CSV table of C-alpha atoms in Angstrom, one decimal:
chain,number,residue,atom,x,y,z
A,306,UNK,CA,-16.8,12.0,29.4
A,307,UNK,CA,-18.1,9.9,26.5
A,308,UNK,CA,-16.3,6.9,25.1
A,309,UNK,CA,-14.6,6.9,21.7
A,310,UNK,CA,-16.7,7.7,18.7
A,311,UNK,CA,-16.9,5.2,15.8
A,312,UNK,CA,-13.8,5.7,13.8
A,313,UNK,CA,-11.7,7.5,16.4
A,314,UNK,CA,-8.3,6.5,17.6
A,315,UNK,CA,-8.4,4.8,21.0
A,316,UNK,CA,-5.7,5.4,23.5
A,317,UNK,CA,-3.5,2.4,24.3
A,318,UNK,CA,-0.1,1.5,25.4
A,319,UNK,CA,2.6,3.7,23.7
A,320,UNK,CA,3.5,2.4,20.2
A,321,UNK,CA,0.3,0.2,20.0
A,322,UNK,CA,-2.0,0.8,17.0
A,323,UNK,CA,-5.4,1.1,18.5
A,324,UNK,CA,-8.5,2.2,16.6
A,325,UNK,CA,-12.2,2.6,17.3
A,326,UNK,CA,-14.4,0.4,15.2
A,327,UNK,CA,-13.7,1.5,11.6
A,328,UNK,CA,-13.9,-0.7,8.5
A,329,UNK,CA,-11.8,-0.3,5.4
A,330,UNK,CA,-14.9,0.6,3.4
A,331,UNK,CA,-15.0,3.9,5.4
A,332,UNK,CA,-11.5,5.0,4.5
A,333,UNK,CA,-10.7,3.3,1.2
A,334,UNK,CA,-10.3,5.2,-2.1
A,335,UNK,CA,-12.7,3.6,-4.5
A,336,UNK,CA,-11.1,4.9,-7.7
A,337,UNK,CA,-8.2,2.6,-8.3
A,338,UNK,CA,-6.0,3.0,-11.4
A,339,UNK,CA,-5.7,-0.4,-13.1
A,340,UNK,CA,-4.0,-1.9,-16.2
A,341,UNK,CA,-4.0,-5.3,-17.8
A,342,UNK,CA,-1.2,-7.8,-17.1
A,343,UNK,CA,0.1,-7.2,-20.6
A,344,UNK,CA,0.6,-3.4,-20.1
A,345,UNK,CA,4.1,-2.3,-20.7
A,346,UNK,CA,6.2,-0.2,-18.3
A,347,UNK,CA,5.8,3.0,-20.2
A,348,UNK,CA,2.0,2.7,-20.3
A,349,UNK,CA,2.0,2.1,-16.5
A,350,UNK,CA,4.3,5.1,-15.8
A,351,UNK,CA,2.1,7.3,-17.9
A,352,UNK,CA,-1.0,6.1,-16.0
A,353,UNK,CA,0.7,7.0,-12.7
A,354,UNK,CA,1.7,10.4,-14.1
A,355,UNK,CA,-1.7,11.2,-15.6
A,356,UNK,CA,-3.7,10.1,-12.5
A,357,UNK,CA,-1.2,11.4,-10.0
A,358,UNK,CA,-0.9,8.0,-8.2
A,359,UNK,CA,2.0,6.0,-6.9
A,360,UNK,CA,0.7,2.5,-8.0
A,361,UNK,CA,-1.3,0.7,-10.6
A,362,UNK,CA,-3.1,-2.6,-9.9
A,363,UNK,CA,-2.5,-5.1,-12.7
A,364,UNK,CA,-5.6,-7.2,-13.5
A,365,UNK,CA,-5.9,-10.5,-15.3
A,366,UNK,CA,-8.2,-10.9,-18.4
A,367,UNK,CA,-11.2,-11.4,-16.1
A,368,UNK,CA,-10.6,-8.1,-14.3
A,369,UNK,CA,-9.3,-9.7,-11.1
A,370,UNK,CA,-6.4,-8.0,-9.4
A,371,UNK,CA,-3.2,-10.1,-9.9
A,372,UNK,CA,-0.3,-7.8,-9.0
A,373,UNK,CA,0.6,-4.3,-8.2
A,374,UNK,CA,3.4,-2.1,-9.6
A,375,UNK,CA,4.5,1.0,-7.7
A,376,UNK,CA,6.5,4.0,-8.6
A,377,UNK,CA,9.4,2.4,-6.6
A,378,UNK,CA,9.1,-0.8,-8.6
A,379,UNK,CA,9.5,1.3,-11.8
A,380,UNK,CA,12.5,3.2,-10.4
A,381,UNK,CA,14.3,0.3,-8.8
A,382,UNK,CA,13.4,-2.8,-10.8
A,383,UNK,CA,13.2,-1.3,-14.2
A,384,UNK,CA,14.7,2.1,-14.9
A,385,UNK,CA,17.7,1.6,-12.6
A,386,UNK,CA,18.3,-1.7,-14.3
A,387,UNK,CA,18.1,0.0,-17.7
A,388,UNK,CA,15.1,-2.1,-18.8
A,389,UNK,CA,13.2,-1.0,-22.0
A,390,UNK,CA,9.8,0.7,-21.5
A,391,UNK,CA,8.3,-1.9,-23.8
A,392,UNK,CA,8.7,-4.7,-21.2
A,393,UNK,CA,5.6,-6.0,-19.6
A,394,UNK,CA,5.0,-4.3,-16.2
A,395,UNK,CA,4.0,-7.7,-14.7
A,396,UNK,CA,7.7,-8.7,-14.7
A,397,UNK,CA,8.5,-5.8,-12.4
A,398,UNK,CA,5.4,-5.9,-10.2
A,399,UNK,CA,5.4,-6.5,-6.4
A,400,UNK,CA,4.2,-10.0,-5.6
A,401,UNK,CA,2.4,-11.7,-4.0
A,402,UNK,CA,-0.5,-9.3,-4.1
A,403,UNK,CA,-1.6,-8.8,-0.5
A,404,UNK,CA,-5.3,-7.6,-0.3
A,405,UNK,CA,-7.9,-6.7,2.3
A,406,UNK,CA,-11.7,-6.7,2.3
A,407,UNK,CA,-14.2,-3.9,2.7
A,408,UNK,CA,-15.4,-5.3,6.0
A,409,UNK,CA,-11.9,-5.7,7.5
A,410,UNK,CA,-11.3,-3.6,10.6
A,411,UNK,CA,-8.7,-0.9,10.3
A,412,UNK,CA,-6.6,-2.3,13.1
A,413,UNK,CA,-6.4,-5.7,11.3
A,414,UNK,CA,-5.5,-4.0,8.0
A,415,UNK,CA,-2.8,-1.9,9.7
A,416,UNK,CA,-1.3,-5.1,11.2
A,417,UNK,CA,-1.4,-6.8,7.8
A,418,UNK,CA,0.3,-3.8,6.1
A,419,UNK,CA,3.1,-3.8,8.7
A,420,UNK,CA,3.5,-7.6,8.6
A,421,UNK,CA,4.0,-7.6,4.8
A,422,UNK,CA,5.9,-4.2,4.8
A,423,UNK,CA,3.5,-2.6,2.3
A,424,UNK,CA,2.2,1.0,2.1
A,425,UNK,CA,-0.8,0.2,-0.1
A,426,UNK,CA,-3.5,-2.4,0.4
A,427,UNK,CA,-5.9,-3.1,-2.5
A,428,UNK,CA,-9.4,-3.9,-1.3
A,429,UNK,CA,-11.2,-6.8,-2.9
A,430,UNK,CA,-14.8,-7.9,-2.5
A,431,UNK,CA,-16.9,-10.6,-4.2
A,432,UNK,CA,-17.3,-8.4,-7.3
A,433,UNK,CA,-13.5,-7.7,-7.7
A,434,UNK,CA,-11.4,-4.7,-6.9
A,435,UNK,CA,-13.4,-2.3,-4.7
A,436,UNK,CA,-10.7,0.2,-3.7
A,437,UNK,CA,-7.4,0.8,-2.1
A,438,UNK,CA,-6.2,1.9,1.3
A,439,UNK,CA,-2.8,3.6,1.8
A,440,UNK,CA,-0.8,4.7,4.8
A,441,UNK,CA,-1.8,8.3,3.8
A,442,UNK,CA,-5.5,7.3,3.9
A,443,UNK,CA,-5.0,6.0,7.4
A,444,UNK,CA,-3.4,9.2,8.5
A,445,UNK,CA,-5.8,11.6,6.9
A,446,UNK,CA,-9.1,9.7,7.5
A,447,UNK,CA,-8.4,8.7,11.1
A,448,UNK,CA,-6.9,12.1,11.8
A,449,UNK,CA,-3.8,10.5,13.5
A,450,UNK,CA,-0.6,11.3,11.7
A,451,UNK,CA,1.4,9.7,14.4
A,452,UNK,CA,-0.1,6.3,13.7
A,453,UNK,CA,0.8,6.6,10.0
A,454,UNK,CA,4.3,7.8,10.8
A,455,UNK,CA,4.8,4.8,13.2
A,456,UNK,CA,3.5,2.4,10.5
A,457,UNK,CA,5.7,3.9,7.9
A,458,UNK,CA,8.7,3.5,10.1
A,459,UNK,CA,7.9,-0.1,10.7
A,460,UNK,CA,7.3,-0.8,7.0
A,461,UNK,CA,10.6,0.9,6.0
A,462,UNK,CA,12.6,-0.8,8.7
A,463,UNK,CA,11.3,-4.2,7.6
A,464,UNK,CA,12.3,-3.5,4.0
A,465,UNK,CA,15.8,-2.2,4.6
A,466,UNK,CA,18.9,-4.0,5.9
A,467,UNK,CA,19.5,-3.5,9.6
A,468,UNK,CA,22.8,-1.6,9.2
A,469,UNK,CA,20.8,1.4,8.0
A,470,UNK,CA,19.4,1.9,11.5
A,471,UNK,CA,22.6,1.5,13.5
A,472,UNK,CA,24.4,4.5,14.7
A,473,UNK,CA,27.4,5.4,12.6
A,474,UNK,CA,30.6,6.6,14.1
């Protein structure tokens, strides 16, 4: 029997994230929806709707990624707080912006995402924003839905208070 192919999931101890050699450039989505730091909430929401995405990367005047605003940020930090749509999106963005690099191994990126409790990882190279990797990308492009489910659970558990995961009587 041959060893794992490049990009395949390698068996490991239960619960461990183990991948064959795969770099983020192989699974990232290159078309990233962006807006300037001065974009307002309404513009960002419309970009998400029009491009059918769950996040927009906010870039500084030089085009460098500076922050990211997600659909959850819009719902929890702005709409639920009754903030006007004319407010700058940067005030409601997730920070700090955690990024990866195209040559980063998938396993390293997965660990970074779990550590920072994020579902989306913008990919930056020397020329600026190169793409984005999401938990869905990891599931679809590696063919291992179980890995993405495990990562999602770890991300969610890290973001919510512990009492949500205790049995209730």
